[in-house]
mmCIF file of C-alpha atoms and ligand atoms in Angstrom:
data_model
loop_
_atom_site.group_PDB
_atom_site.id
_atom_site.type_symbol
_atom_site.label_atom_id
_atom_site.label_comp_id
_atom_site.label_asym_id
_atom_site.label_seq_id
_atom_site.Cartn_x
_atom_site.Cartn_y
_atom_site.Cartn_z
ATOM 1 C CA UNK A 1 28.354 -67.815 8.934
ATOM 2 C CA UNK A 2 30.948 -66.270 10.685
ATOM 3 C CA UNK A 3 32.829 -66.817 13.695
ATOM 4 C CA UNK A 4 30.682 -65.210 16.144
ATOM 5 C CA UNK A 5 31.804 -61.788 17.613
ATOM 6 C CA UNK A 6 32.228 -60.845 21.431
ATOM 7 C CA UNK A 7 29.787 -59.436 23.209
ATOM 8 C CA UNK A 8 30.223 -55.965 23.654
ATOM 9 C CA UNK A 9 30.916 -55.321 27.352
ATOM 10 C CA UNK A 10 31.566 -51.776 28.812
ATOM 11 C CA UNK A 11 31.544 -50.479 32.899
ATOM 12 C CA UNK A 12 29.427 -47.592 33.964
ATOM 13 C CA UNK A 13 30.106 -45.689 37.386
ATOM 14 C CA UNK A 14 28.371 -43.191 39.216
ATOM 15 C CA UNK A 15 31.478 -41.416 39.905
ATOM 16 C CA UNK A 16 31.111 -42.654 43.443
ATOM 17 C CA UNK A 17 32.700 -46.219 43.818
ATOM 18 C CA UNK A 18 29.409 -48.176 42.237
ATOM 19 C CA UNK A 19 29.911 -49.489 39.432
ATOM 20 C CA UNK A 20 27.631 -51.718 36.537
ATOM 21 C CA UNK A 21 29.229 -54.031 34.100
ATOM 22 C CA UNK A 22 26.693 -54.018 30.301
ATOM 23 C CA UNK A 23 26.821 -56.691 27.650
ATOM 24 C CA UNK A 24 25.248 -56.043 24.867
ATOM 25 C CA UNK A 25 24.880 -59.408 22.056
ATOM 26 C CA UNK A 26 26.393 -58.875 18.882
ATOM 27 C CA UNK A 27 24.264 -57.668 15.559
ATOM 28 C CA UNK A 28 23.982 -60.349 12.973
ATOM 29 C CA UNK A 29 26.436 -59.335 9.927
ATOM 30 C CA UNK A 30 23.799 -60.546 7.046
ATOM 31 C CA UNK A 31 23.492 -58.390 4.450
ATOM 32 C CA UNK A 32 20.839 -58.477 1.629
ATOM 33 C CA UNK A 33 21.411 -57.255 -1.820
ATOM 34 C CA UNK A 34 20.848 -53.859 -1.596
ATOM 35 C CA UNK A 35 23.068 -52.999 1.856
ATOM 36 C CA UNK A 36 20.721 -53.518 4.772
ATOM 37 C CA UNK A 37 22.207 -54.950 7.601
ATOM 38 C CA UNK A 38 19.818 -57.455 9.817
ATOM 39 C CA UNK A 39 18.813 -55.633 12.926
ATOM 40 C CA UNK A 40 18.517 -59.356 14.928
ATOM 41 C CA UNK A 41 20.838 -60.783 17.210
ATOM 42 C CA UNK A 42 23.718 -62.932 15.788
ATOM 43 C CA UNK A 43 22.755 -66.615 15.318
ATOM 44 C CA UNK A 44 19.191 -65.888 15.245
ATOM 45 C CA UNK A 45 16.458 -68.111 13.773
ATOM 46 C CA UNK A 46 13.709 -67.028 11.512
ATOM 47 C CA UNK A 47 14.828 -64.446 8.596
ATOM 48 C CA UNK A 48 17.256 -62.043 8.516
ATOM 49 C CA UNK A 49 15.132 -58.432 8.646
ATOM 50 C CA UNK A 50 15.769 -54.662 8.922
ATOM 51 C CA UNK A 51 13.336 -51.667 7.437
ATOM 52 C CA UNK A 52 13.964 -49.735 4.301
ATOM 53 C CA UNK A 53 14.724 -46.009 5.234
ATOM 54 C CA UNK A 54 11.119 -45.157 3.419
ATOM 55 C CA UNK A 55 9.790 -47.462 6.753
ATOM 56 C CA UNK A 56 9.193 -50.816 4.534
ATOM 57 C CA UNK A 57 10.270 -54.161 5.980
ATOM 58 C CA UNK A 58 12.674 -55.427 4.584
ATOM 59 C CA UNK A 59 13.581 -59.402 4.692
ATOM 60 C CA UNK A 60 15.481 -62.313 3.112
ATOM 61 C CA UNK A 61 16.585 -65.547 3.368
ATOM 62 C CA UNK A 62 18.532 -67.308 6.591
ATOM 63 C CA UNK A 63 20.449 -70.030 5.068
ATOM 64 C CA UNK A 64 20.642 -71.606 8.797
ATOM 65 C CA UNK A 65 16.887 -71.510 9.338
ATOM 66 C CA UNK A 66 15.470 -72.007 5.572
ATOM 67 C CA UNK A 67 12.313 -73.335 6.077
ATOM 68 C CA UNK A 68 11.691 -69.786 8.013
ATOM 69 C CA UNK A 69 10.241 -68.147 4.454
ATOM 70 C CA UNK A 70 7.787 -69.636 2.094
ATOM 71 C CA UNK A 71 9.434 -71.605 -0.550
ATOM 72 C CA UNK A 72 10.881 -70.332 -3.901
ATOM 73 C CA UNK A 73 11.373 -66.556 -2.299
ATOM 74 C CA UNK A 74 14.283 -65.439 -1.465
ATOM 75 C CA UNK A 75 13.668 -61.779 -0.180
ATOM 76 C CA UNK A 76 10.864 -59.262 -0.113
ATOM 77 C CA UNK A 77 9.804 -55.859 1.860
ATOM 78 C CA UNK A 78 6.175 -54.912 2.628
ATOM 79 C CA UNK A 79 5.302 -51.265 2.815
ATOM 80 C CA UNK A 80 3.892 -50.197 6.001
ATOM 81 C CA UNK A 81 -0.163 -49.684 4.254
ATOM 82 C CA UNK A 82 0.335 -53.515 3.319
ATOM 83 C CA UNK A 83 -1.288 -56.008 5.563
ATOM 84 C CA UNK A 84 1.320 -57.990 6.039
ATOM 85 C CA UNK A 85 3.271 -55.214 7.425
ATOM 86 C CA UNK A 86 5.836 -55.822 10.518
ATOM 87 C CA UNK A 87 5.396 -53.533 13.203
ATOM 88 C CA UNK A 88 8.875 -52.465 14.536
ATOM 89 C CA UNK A 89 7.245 -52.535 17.999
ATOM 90 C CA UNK A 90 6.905 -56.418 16.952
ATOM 91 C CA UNK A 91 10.245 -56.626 16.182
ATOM 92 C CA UNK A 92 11.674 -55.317 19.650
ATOM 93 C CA UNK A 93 12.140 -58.639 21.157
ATOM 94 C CA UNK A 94 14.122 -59.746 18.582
ATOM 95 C CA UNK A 95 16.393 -56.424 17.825
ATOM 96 C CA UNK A 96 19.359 -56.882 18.959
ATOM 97 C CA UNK A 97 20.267 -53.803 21.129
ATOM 98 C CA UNK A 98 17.467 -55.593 23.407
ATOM 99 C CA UNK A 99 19.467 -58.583 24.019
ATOM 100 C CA UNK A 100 21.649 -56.392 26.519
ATOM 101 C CA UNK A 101 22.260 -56.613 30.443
ATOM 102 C CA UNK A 102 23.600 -54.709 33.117
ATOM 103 C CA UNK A 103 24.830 -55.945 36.595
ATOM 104 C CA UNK A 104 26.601 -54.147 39.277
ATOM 105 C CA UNK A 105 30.053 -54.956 39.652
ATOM 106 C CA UNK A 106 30.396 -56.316 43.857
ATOM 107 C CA UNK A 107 33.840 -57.936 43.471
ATOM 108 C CA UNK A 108 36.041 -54.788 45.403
ATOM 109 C CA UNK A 109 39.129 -56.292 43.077
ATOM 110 C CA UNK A 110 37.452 -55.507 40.198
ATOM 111 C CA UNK A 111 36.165 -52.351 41.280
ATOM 112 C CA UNK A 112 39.913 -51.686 42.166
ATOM 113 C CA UNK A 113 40.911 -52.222 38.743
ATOM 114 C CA UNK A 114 37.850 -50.117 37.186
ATOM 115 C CA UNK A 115 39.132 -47.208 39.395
ATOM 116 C CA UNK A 116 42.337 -47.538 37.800
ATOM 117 C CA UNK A 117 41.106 -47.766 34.106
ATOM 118 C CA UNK A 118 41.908 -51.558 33.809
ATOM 119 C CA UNK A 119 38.526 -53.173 32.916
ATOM 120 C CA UNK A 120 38.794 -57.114 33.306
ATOM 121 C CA UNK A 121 38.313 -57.373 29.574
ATOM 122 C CA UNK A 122 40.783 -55.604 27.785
ATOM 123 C CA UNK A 123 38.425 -54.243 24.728
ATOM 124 C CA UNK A 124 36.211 -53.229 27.510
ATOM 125 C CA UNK A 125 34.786 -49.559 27.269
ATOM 126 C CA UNK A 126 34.623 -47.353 30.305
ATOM 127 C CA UNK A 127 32.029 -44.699 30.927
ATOM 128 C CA UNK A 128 32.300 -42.403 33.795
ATOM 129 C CA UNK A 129 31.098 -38.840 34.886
ATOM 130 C CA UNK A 130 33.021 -35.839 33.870
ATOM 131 C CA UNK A 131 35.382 -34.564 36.803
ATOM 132 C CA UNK A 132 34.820 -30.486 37.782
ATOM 133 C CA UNK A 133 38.028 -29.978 35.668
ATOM 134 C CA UNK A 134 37.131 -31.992 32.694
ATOM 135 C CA UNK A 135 33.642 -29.805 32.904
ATOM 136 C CA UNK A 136 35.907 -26.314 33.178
ATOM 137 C CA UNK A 137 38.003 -27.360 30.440
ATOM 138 C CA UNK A 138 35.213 -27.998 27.705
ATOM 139 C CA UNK A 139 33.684 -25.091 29.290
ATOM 140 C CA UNK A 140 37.115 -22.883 28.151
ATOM 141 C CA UNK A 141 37.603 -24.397 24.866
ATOM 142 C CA UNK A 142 33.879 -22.976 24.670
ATOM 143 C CA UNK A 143 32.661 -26.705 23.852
ATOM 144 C CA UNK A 144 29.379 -26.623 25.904
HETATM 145 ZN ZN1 LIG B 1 20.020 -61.891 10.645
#
């Protein structure tokens, strides 16, 4: 495995001086034979999973959890009229876009620096409301 990846962590503002720091877990980088990426967390236990784009699931091996599939397989995908089938609603808990928080941000020195587009983290993203200007000038360039 890897070296595990950073969270990714980005600030959200109202536009109005609050502001919400989010950390989202990074994806697990395993890739089975034909492309699929896992959709789980990174470092998770159990197999590495994703669905097919025809809706099967998809799953294979974890070399850090083996004894999480039955013995002499190494992959397999169930269609979604098979019994076996893997809900994706059962699969929420472990996807990992839900392994994600948000806080508000309370320290005014950090807020400070937010203000002045220098997030604590440097590979931090920022997301803020549109000024009236920025909103005139995609309205000019005929944009929205
Ligand atoms: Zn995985």
């Amino acid at each position: 495995m890897n070296k595990k990846p950073k969270p990714t962590v980005g600030y959200l503002t109202d536009g109005k001086g609050r502001w919400w720091r989010s950390e989202t877990q990074p994806q697990c980088s395993d890739e089975d034979v034909f492309g699929l990426i896992c959709q789980g967390v990174w470092g998770h236990r159990g197999v590495h999973w994703s669905y097919k784009q025809d809706g099967s699931y998809a799953y294979w091996i974890n070399e850090s959890d083996p004894g999480s599939i039955e013995k002499g397989i190494a992959a397999g995908w169930t269609p979604p009229d098979h019994e076996s089938y893997v809900h994706p609603l059962d699969k929420r808990s472990e996807y990992y876009v839900t392994h994600h928080s948000v806080e508000e941000v309370v320290d005014p020195l950090v807020i400070e620096r937010l203000e002045n587009e220098d997030p604590p983290e440097t590979d931090a993203y920022i997301d803020r409301p549109l000024s009236p200007d920025e909103i005139k000038h995609l309205e000019d360039t005929g944009r929205v």
